[in-house]
mmCIF file of C-alpha atoms in Angstrom:
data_model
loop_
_atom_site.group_PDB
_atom_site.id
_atom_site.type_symbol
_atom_site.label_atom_id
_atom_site.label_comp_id
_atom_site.label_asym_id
_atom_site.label_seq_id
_atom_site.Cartn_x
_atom_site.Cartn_y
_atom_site.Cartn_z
ATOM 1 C CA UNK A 1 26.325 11.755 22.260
ATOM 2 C CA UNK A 2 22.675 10.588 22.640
ATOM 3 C CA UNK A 3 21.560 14.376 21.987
ATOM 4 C CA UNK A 4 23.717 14.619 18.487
ATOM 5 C CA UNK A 5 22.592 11.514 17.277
ATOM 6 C CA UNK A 6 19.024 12.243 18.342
ATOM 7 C CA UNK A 7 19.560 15.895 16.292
ATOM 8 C CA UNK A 8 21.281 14.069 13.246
ATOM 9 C CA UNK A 9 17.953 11.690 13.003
ATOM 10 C CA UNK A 10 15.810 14.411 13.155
ATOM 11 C CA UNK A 11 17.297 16.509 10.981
ATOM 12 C CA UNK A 12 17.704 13.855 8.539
ATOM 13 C CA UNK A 13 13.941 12.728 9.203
ATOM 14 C CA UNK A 14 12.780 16.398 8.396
ATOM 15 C CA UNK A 15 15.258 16.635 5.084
ATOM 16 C CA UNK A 16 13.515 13.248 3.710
ATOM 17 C CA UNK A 17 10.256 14.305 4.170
ATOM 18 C CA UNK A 18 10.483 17.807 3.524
ATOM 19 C CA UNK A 19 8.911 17.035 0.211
ATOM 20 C CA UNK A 20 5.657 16.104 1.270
ATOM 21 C CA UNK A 21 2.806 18.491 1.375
ATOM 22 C CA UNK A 22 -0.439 17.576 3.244
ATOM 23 C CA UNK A 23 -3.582 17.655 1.091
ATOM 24 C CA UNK A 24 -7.040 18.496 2.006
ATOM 25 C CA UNK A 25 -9.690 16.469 0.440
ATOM 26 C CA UNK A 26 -13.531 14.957 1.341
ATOM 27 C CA UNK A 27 -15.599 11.945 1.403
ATOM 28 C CA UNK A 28 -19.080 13.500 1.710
ATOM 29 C CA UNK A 29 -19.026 15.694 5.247
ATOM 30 C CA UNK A 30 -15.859 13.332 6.624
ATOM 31 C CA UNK A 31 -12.716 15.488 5.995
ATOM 32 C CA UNK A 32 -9.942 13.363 4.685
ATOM 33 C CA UNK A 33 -5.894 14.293 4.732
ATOM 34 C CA UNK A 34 -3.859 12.837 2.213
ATOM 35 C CA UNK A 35 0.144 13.571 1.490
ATOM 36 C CA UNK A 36 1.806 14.451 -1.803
ATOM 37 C CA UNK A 37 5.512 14.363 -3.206
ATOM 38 C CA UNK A 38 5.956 15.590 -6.198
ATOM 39 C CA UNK A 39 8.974 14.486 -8.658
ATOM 40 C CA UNK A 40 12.193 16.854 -8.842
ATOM 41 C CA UNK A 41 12.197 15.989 -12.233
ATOM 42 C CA UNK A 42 10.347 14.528 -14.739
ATOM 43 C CA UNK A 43 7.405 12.724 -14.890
ATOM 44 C CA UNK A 44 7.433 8.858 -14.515
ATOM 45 C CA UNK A 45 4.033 8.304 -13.344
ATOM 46 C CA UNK A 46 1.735 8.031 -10.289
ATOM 47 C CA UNK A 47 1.698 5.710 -7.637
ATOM 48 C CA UNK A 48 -0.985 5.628 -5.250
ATOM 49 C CA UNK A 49 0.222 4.920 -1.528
ATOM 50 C CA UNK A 50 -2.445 2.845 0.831
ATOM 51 C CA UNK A 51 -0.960 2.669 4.679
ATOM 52 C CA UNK A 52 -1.251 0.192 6.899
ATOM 53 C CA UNK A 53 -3.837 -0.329 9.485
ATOM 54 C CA UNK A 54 -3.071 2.100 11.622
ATOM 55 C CA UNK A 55 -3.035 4.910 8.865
ATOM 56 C CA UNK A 56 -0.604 7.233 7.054
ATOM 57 C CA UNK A 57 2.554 6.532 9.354
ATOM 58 C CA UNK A 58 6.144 7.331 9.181
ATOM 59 C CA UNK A 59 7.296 4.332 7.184
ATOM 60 C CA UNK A 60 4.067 5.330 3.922
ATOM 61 C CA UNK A 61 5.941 8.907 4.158
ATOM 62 C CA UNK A 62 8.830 7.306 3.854
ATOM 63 C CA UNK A 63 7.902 5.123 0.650
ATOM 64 C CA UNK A 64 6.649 8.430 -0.864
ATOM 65 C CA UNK A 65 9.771 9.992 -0.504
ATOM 66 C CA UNK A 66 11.584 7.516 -2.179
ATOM 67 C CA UNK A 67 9.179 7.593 -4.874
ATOM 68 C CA UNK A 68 9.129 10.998 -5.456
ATOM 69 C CA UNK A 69 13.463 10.570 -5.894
ATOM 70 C CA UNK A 70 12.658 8.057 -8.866
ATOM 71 C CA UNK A 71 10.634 10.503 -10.457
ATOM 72 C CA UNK A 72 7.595 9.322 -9.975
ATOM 73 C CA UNK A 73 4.177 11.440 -8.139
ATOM 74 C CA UNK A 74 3.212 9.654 -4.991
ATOM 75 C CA UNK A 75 -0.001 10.118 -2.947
ATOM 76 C CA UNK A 76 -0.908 8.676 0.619
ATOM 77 C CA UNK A 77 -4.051 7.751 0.974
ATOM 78 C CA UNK A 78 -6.190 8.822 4.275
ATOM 79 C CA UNK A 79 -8.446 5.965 4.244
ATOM 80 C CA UNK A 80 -10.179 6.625 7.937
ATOM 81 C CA UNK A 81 -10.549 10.317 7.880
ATOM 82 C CA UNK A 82 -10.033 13.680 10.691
ATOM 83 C CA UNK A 83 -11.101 12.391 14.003
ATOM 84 C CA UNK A 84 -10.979 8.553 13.326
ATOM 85 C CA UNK A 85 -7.692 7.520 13.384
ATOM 86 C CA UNK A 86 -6.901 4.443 15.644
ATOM 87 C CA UNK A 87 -4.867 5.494 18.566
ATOM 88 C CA UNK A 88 -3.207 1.807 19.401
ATOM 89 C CA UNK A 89 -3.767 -1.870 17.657
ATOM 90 C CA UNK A 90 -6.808 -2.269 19.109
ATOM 91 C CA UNK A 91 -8.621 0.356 17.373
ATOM 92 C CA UNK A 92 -6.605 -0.333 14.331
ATOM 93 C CA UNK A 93 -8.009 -3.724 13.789
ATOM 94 C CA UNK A 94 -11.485 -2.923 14.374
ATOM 95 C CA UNK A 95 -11.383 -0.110 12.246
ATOM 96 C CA UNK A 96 -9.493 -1.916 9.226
ATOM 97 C CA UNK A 97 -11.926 -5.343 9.552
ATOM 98 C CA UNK A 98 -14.945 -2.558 8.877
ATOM 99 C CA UNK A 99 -13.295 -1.352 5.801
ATOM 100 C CA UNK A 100 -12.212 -4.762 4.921
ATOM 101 C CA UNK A 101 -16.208 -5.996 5.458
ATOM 102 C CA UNK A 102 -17.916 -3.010 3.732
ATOM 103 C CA UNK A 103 -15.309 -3.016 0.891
ATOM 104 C CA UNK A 104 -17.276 -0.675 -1.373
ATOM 105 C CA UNK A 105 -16.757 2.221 1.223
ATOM 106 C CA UNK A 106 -13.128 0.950 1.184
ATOM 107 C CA UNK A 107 -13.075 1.345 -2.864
ATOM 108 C CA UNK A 108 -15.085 4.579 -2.360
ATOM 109 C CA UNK A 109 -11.701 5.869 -0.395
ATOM 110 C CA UNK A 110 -9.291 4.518 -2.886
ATOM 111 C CA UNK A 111 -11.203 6.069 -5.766
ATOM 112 C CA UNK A 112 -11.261 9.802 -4.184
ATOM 113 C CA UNK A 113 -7.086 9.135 -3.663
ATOM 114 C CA UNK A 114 -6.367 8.217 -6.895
ATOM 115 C CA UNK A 115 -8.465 11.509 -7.807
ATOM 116 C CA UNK A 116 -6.380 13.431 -6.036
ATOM 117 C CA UNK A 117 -3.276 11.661 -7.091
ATOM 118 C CA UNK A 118 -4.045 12.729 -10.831
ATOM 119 C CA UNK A 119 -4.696 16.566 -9.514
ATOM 120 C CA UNK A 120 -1.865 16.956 -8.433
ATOM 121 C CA UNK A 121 0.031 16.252 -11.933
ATOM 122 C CA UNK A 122 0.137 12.474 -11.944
ATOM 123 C CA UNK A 123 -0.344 11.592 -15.829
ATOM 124 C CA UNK A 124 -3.993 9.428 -15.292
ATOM 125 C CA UNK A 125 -2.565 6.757 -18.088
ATOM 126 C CA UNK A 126 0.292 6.086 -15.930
ATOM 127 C CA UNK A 127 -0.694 4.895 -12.247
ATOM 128 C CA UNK A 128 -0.177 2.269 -10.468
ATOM 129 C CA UNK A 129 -1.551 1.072 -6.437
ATOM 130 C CA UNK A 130 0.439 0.224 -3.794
ATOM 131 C CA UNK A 131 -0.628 -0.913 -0.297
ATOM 132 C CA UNK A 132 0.909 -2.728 3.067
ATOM 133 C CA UNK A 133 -0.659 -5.278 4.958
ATOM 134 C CA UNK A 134 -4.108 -3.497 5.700
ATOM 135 C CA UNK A 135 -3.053 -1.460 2.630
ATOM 136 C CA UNK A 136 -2.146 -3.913 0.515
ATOM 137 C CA UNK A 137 -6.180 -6.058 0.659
ATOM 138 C CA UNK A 138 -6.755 -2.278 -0.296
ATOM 139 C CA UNK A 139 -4.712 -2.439 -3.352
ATOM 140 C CA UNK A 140 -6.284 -5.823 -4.602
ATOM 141 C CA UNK A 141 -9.741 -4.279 -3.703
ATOM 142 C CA UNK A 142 -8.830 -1.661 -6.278
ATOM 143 C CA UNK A 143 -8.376 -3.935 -8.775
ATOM 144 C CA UNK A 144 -11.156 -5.851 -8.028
ATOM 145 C CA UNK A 145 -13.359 -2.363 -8.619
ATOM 146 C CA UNK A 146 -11.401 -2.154 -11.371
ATOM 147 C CA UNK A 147 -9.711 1.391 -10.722
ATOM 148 C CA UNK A 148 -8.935 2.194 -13.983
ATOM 149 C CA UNK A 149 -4.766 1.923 -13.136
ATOM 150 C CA UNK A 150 -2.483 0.068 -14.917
ATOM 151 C CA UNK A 151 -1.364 -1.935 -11.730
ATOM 152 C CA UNK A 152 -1.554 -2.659 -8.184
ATOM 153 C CA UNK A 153 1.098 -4.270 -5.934
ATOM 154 C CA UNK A 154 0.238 -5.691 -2.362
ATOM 155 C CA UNK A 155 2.859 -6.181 0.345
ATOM 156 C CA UNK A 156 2.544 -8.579 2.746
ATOM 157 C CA UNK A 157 -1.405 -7.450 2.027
ATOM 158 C CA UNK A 158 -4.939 -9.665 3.331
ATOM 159 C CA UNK A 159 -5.624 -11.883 0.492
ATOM 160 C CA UNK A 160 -9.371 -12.872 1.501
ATOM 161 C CA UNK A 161 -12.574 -11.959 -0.104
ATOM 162 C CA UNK A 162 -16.044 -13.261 0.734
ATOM 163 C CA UNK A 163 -17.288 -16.208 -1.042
ATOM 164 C CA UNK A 164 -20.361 -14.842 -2.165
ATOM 165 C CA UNK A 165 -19.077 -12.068 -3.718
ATOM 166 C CA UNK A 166 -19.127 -12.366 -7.971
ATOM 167 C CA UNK A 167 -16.064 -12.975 -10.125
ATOM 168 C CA UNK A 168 -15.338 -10.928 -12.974
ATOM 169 C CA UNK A 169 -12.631 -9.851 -14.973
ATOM 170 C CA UNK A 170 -10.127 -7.939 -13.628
ATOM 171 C CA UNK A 171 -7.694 -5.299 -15.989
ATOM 172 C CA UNK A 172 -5.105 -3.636 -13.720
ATOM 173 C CA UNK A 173 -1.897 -6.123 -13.789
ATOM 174 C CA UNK A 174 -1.297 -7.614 -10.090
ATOM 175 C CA UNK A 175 1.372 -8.288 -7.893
ATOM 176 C CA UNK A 176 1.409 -9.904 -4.854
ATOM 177 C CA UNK A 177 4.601 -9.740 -2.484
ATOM 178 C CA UNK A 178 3.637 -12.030 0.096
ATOM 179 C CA UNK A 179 6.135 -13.634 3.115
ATOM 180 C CA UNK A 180 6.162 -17.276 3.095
ATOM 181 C CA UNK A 181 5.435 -17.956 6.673
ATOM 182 C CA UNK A 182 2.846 -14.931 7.180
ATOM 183 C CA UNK A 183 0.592 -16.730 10.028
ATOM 184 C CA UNK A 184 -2.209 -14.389 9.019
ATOM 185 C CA UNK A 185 -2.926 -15.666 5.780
ATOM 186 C CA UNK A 186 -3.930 -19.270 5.869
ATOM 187 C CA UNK A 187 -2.957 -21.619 2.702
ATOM 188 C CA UNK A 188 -6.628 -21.726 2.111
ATOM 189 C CA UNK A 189 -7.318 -17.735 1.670
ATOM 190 C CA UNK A 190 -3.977 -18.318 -0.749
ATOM 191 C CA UNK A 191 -5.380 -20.748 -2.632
ATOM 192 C CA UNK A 192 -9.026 -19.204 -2.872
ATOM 193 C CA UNK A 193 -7.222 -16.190 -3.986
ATOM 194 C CA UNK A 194 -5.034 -17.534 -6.939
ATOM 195 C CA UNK A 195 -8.079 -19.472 -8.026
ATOM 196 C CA UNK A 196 -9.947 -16.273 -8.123
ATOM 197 C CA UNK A 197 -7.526 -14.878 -10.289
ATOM 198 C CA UNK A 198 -7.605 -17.586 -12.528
ATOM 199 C CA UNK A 199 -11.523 -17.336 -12.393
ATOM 200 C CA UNK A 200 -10.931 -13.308 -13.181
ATOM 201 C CA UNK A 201 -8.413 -13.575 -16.051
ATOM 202 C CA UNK A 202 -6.479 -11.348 -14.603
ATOM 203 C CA UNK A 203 -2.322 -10.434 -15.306
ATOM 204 C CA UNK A 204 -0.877 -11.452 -11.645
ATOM 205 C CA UNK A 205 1.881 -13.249 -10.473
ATOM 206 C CA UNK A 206 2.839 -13.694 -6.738
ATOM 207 C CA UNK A 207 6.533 -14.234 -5.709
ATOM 208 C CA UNK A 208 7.116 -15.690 -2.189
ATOM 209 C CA UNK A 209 9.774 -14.569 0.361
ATOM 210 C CA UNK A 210 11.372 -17.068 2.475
ATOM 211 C CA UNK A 211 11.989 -17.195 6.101
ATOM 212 C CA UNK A 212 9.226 -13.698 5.722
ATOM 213 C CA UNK A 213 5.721 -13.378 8.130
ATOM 214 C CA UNK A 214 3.620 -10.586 8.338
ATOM 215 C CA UNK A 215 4.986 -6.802 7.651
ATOM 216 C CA UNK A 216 8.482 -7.816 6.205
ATOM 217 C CA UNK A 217 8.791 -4.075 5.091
ATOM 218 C CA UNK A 218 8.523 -2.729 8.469
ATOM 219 C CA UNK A 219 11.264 -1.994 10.602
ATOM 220 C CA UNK A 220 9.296 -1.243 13.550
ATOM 221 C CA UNK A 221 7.842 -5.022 13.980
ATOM 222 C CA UNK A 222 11.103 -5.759 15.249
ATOM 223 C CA UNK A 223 12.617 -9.057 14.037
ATOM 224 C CA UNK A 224 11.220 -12.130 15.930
ATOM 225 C CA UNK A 225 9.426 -14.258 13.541
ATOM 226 C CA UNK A 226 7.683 -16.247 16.555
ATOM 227 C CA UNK A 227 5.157 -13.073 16.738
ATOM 228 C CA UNK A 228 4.121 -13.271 13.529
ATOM 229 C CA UNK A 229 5.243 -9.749 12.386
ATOM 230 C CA UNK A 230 8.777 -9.011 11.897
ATOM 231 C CA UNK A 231 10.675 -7.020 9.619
ATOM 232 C CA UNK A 232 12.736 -9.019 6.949
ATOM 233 C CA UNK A 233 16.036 -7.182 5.289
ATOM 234 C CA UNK A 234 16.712 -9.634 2.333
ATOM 235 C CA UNK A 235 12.626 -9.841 1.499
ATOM 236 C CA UNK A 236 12.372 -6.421 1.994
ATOM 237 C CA UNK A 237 14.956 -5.326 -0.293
ATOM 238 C CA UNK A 238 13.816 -8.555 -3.057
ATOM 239 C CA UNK A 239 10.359 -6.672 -2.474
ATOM 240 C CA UNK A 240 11.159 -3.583 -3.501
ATOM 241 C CA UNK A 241 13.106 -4.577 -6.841
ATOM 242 C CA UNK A 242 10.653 -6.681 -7.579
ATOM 243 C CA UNK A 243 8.050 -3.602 -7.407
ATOM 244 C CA UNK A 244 10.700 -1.529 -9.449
ATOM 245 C CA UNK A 245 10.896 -4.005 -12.681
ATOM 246 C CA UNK A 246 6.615 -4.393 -11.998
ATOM 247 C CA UNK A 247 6.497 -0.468 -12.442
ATOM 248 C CA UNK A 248 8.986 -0.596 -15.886
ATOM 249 C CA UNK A 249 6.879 -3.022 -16.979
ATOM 250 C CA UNK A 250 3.468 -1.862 -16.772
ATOM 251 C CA UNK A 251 4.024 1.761 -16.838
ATOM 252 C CA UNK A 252 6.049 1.571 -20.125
#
């Protein structure tokens, strides 16, 4: 029994994903390896993936898949590149808090995505960024560089920007999806963050999910909210349509 329903997972894993198709692509000399789904039909626009700290993973693939079913491009970022990717949590955080600290580079990453995004048939007028937790401070850096994109959407994302950095206006549209009780965002990188938005100018809104921490969209955090990551049904699910009507909106 364990065997068939071992087979039937795979087979179904292999089916959903069958769409994507690696993609080669550089920063400089470090080789970078991105994954594209392409729409069945139509052409709804392109939405730019970011992963979580420990890189393209199983549930980004996932998300692209879907995508791809609503008619829309999507793209997976590689944001650490061939030979760097972290091999447990570790690894992961060290190599997400330099990204997060020398943001350009992180921007620089996000920029050659989004590139690659468009060659591969995503209408440039029509894109929008996504990212999860690691992913999703990527997303907000985006519009903070002012990718030209029509929006970007962070999940459960790092709000927190250095102080001394300058303020200016932002133009992509913003939404935030953020749990609640997420331990690792502090009320204060919350507030400093709505207050640079209201510094910015910028078209955001950010829509709480109760009884949510950290990586409410994952369902490999398991579901014990004492460890500060766990994965949330309901504010997963509210998440997602509340992504859906941000996409008919901006990409009208």
């Amino acid at each position: 029994m364990k065997k068939l329903l071992f087979l039937i997972f795979t087979l179904m894993t292999t089916s959903i994903f069958a769409q994507l198709k690696p993609i080669s692509y550089q920063d400089g000399s470090q080789k970078l390896k991105g994954f594209v789904a392409a729409p069945a039909k139509g052409n709804k626009g392109g939405i730019l993936i970011l992963p979580a700290w420990k890189g393209i993973d199983e549930s980004s693939k996932a998300v692209a898949a879907k995508l791809s079913a609503l008619g829309y491009y999507a793209f997976i970022a590689d944001i650490y590149g061939e030979g760097n990717y972290p091999a447990d949590t570790k690894a992961a955080g060290k190599l997400s808090s330099y990204y997060k600290t020398n943001y350009t580079i992180y921007q620089q990453r996000i920029n050659l995505a989004w590139k690659e995004l468009i060659r591969a048939g995503a209408n440039p007028d029509k894109i929008v960024v996504i990212g999860y937790c690691f992913g999703g401070t990527g997303a907000l850096e985006a519009a903070r560089a002012n990718l030209p994109v029509k929006g970007v959407v962070s999940f459960h994302g790092g709000l927190g920007k250095d102080p001394s950095r300058a303020v200016s206006a932002i133009k992509p549209s913003i939404l935030v999806c953020h749990g609640a009780d997420d331990p690792n965002v502090p009320q204060a990188q919350v507030q400093a963050f709505q207050q640079e938005m209201r510094d910015s100018k910028a078209d955001w809104q950010m829509i709480y999910y109760s009884n949510a921490v950290h990586a409410f969209t994952d369902k490999s955090a398991g579901n014990d909210n004492s460890k500060g990551a766990a994965y949330n049904a309901t504010a997963d699910k509210r998440s997602w349509q509340h992504f859906l009507l941000f996409l008919e909106e901006v990409l009208r």
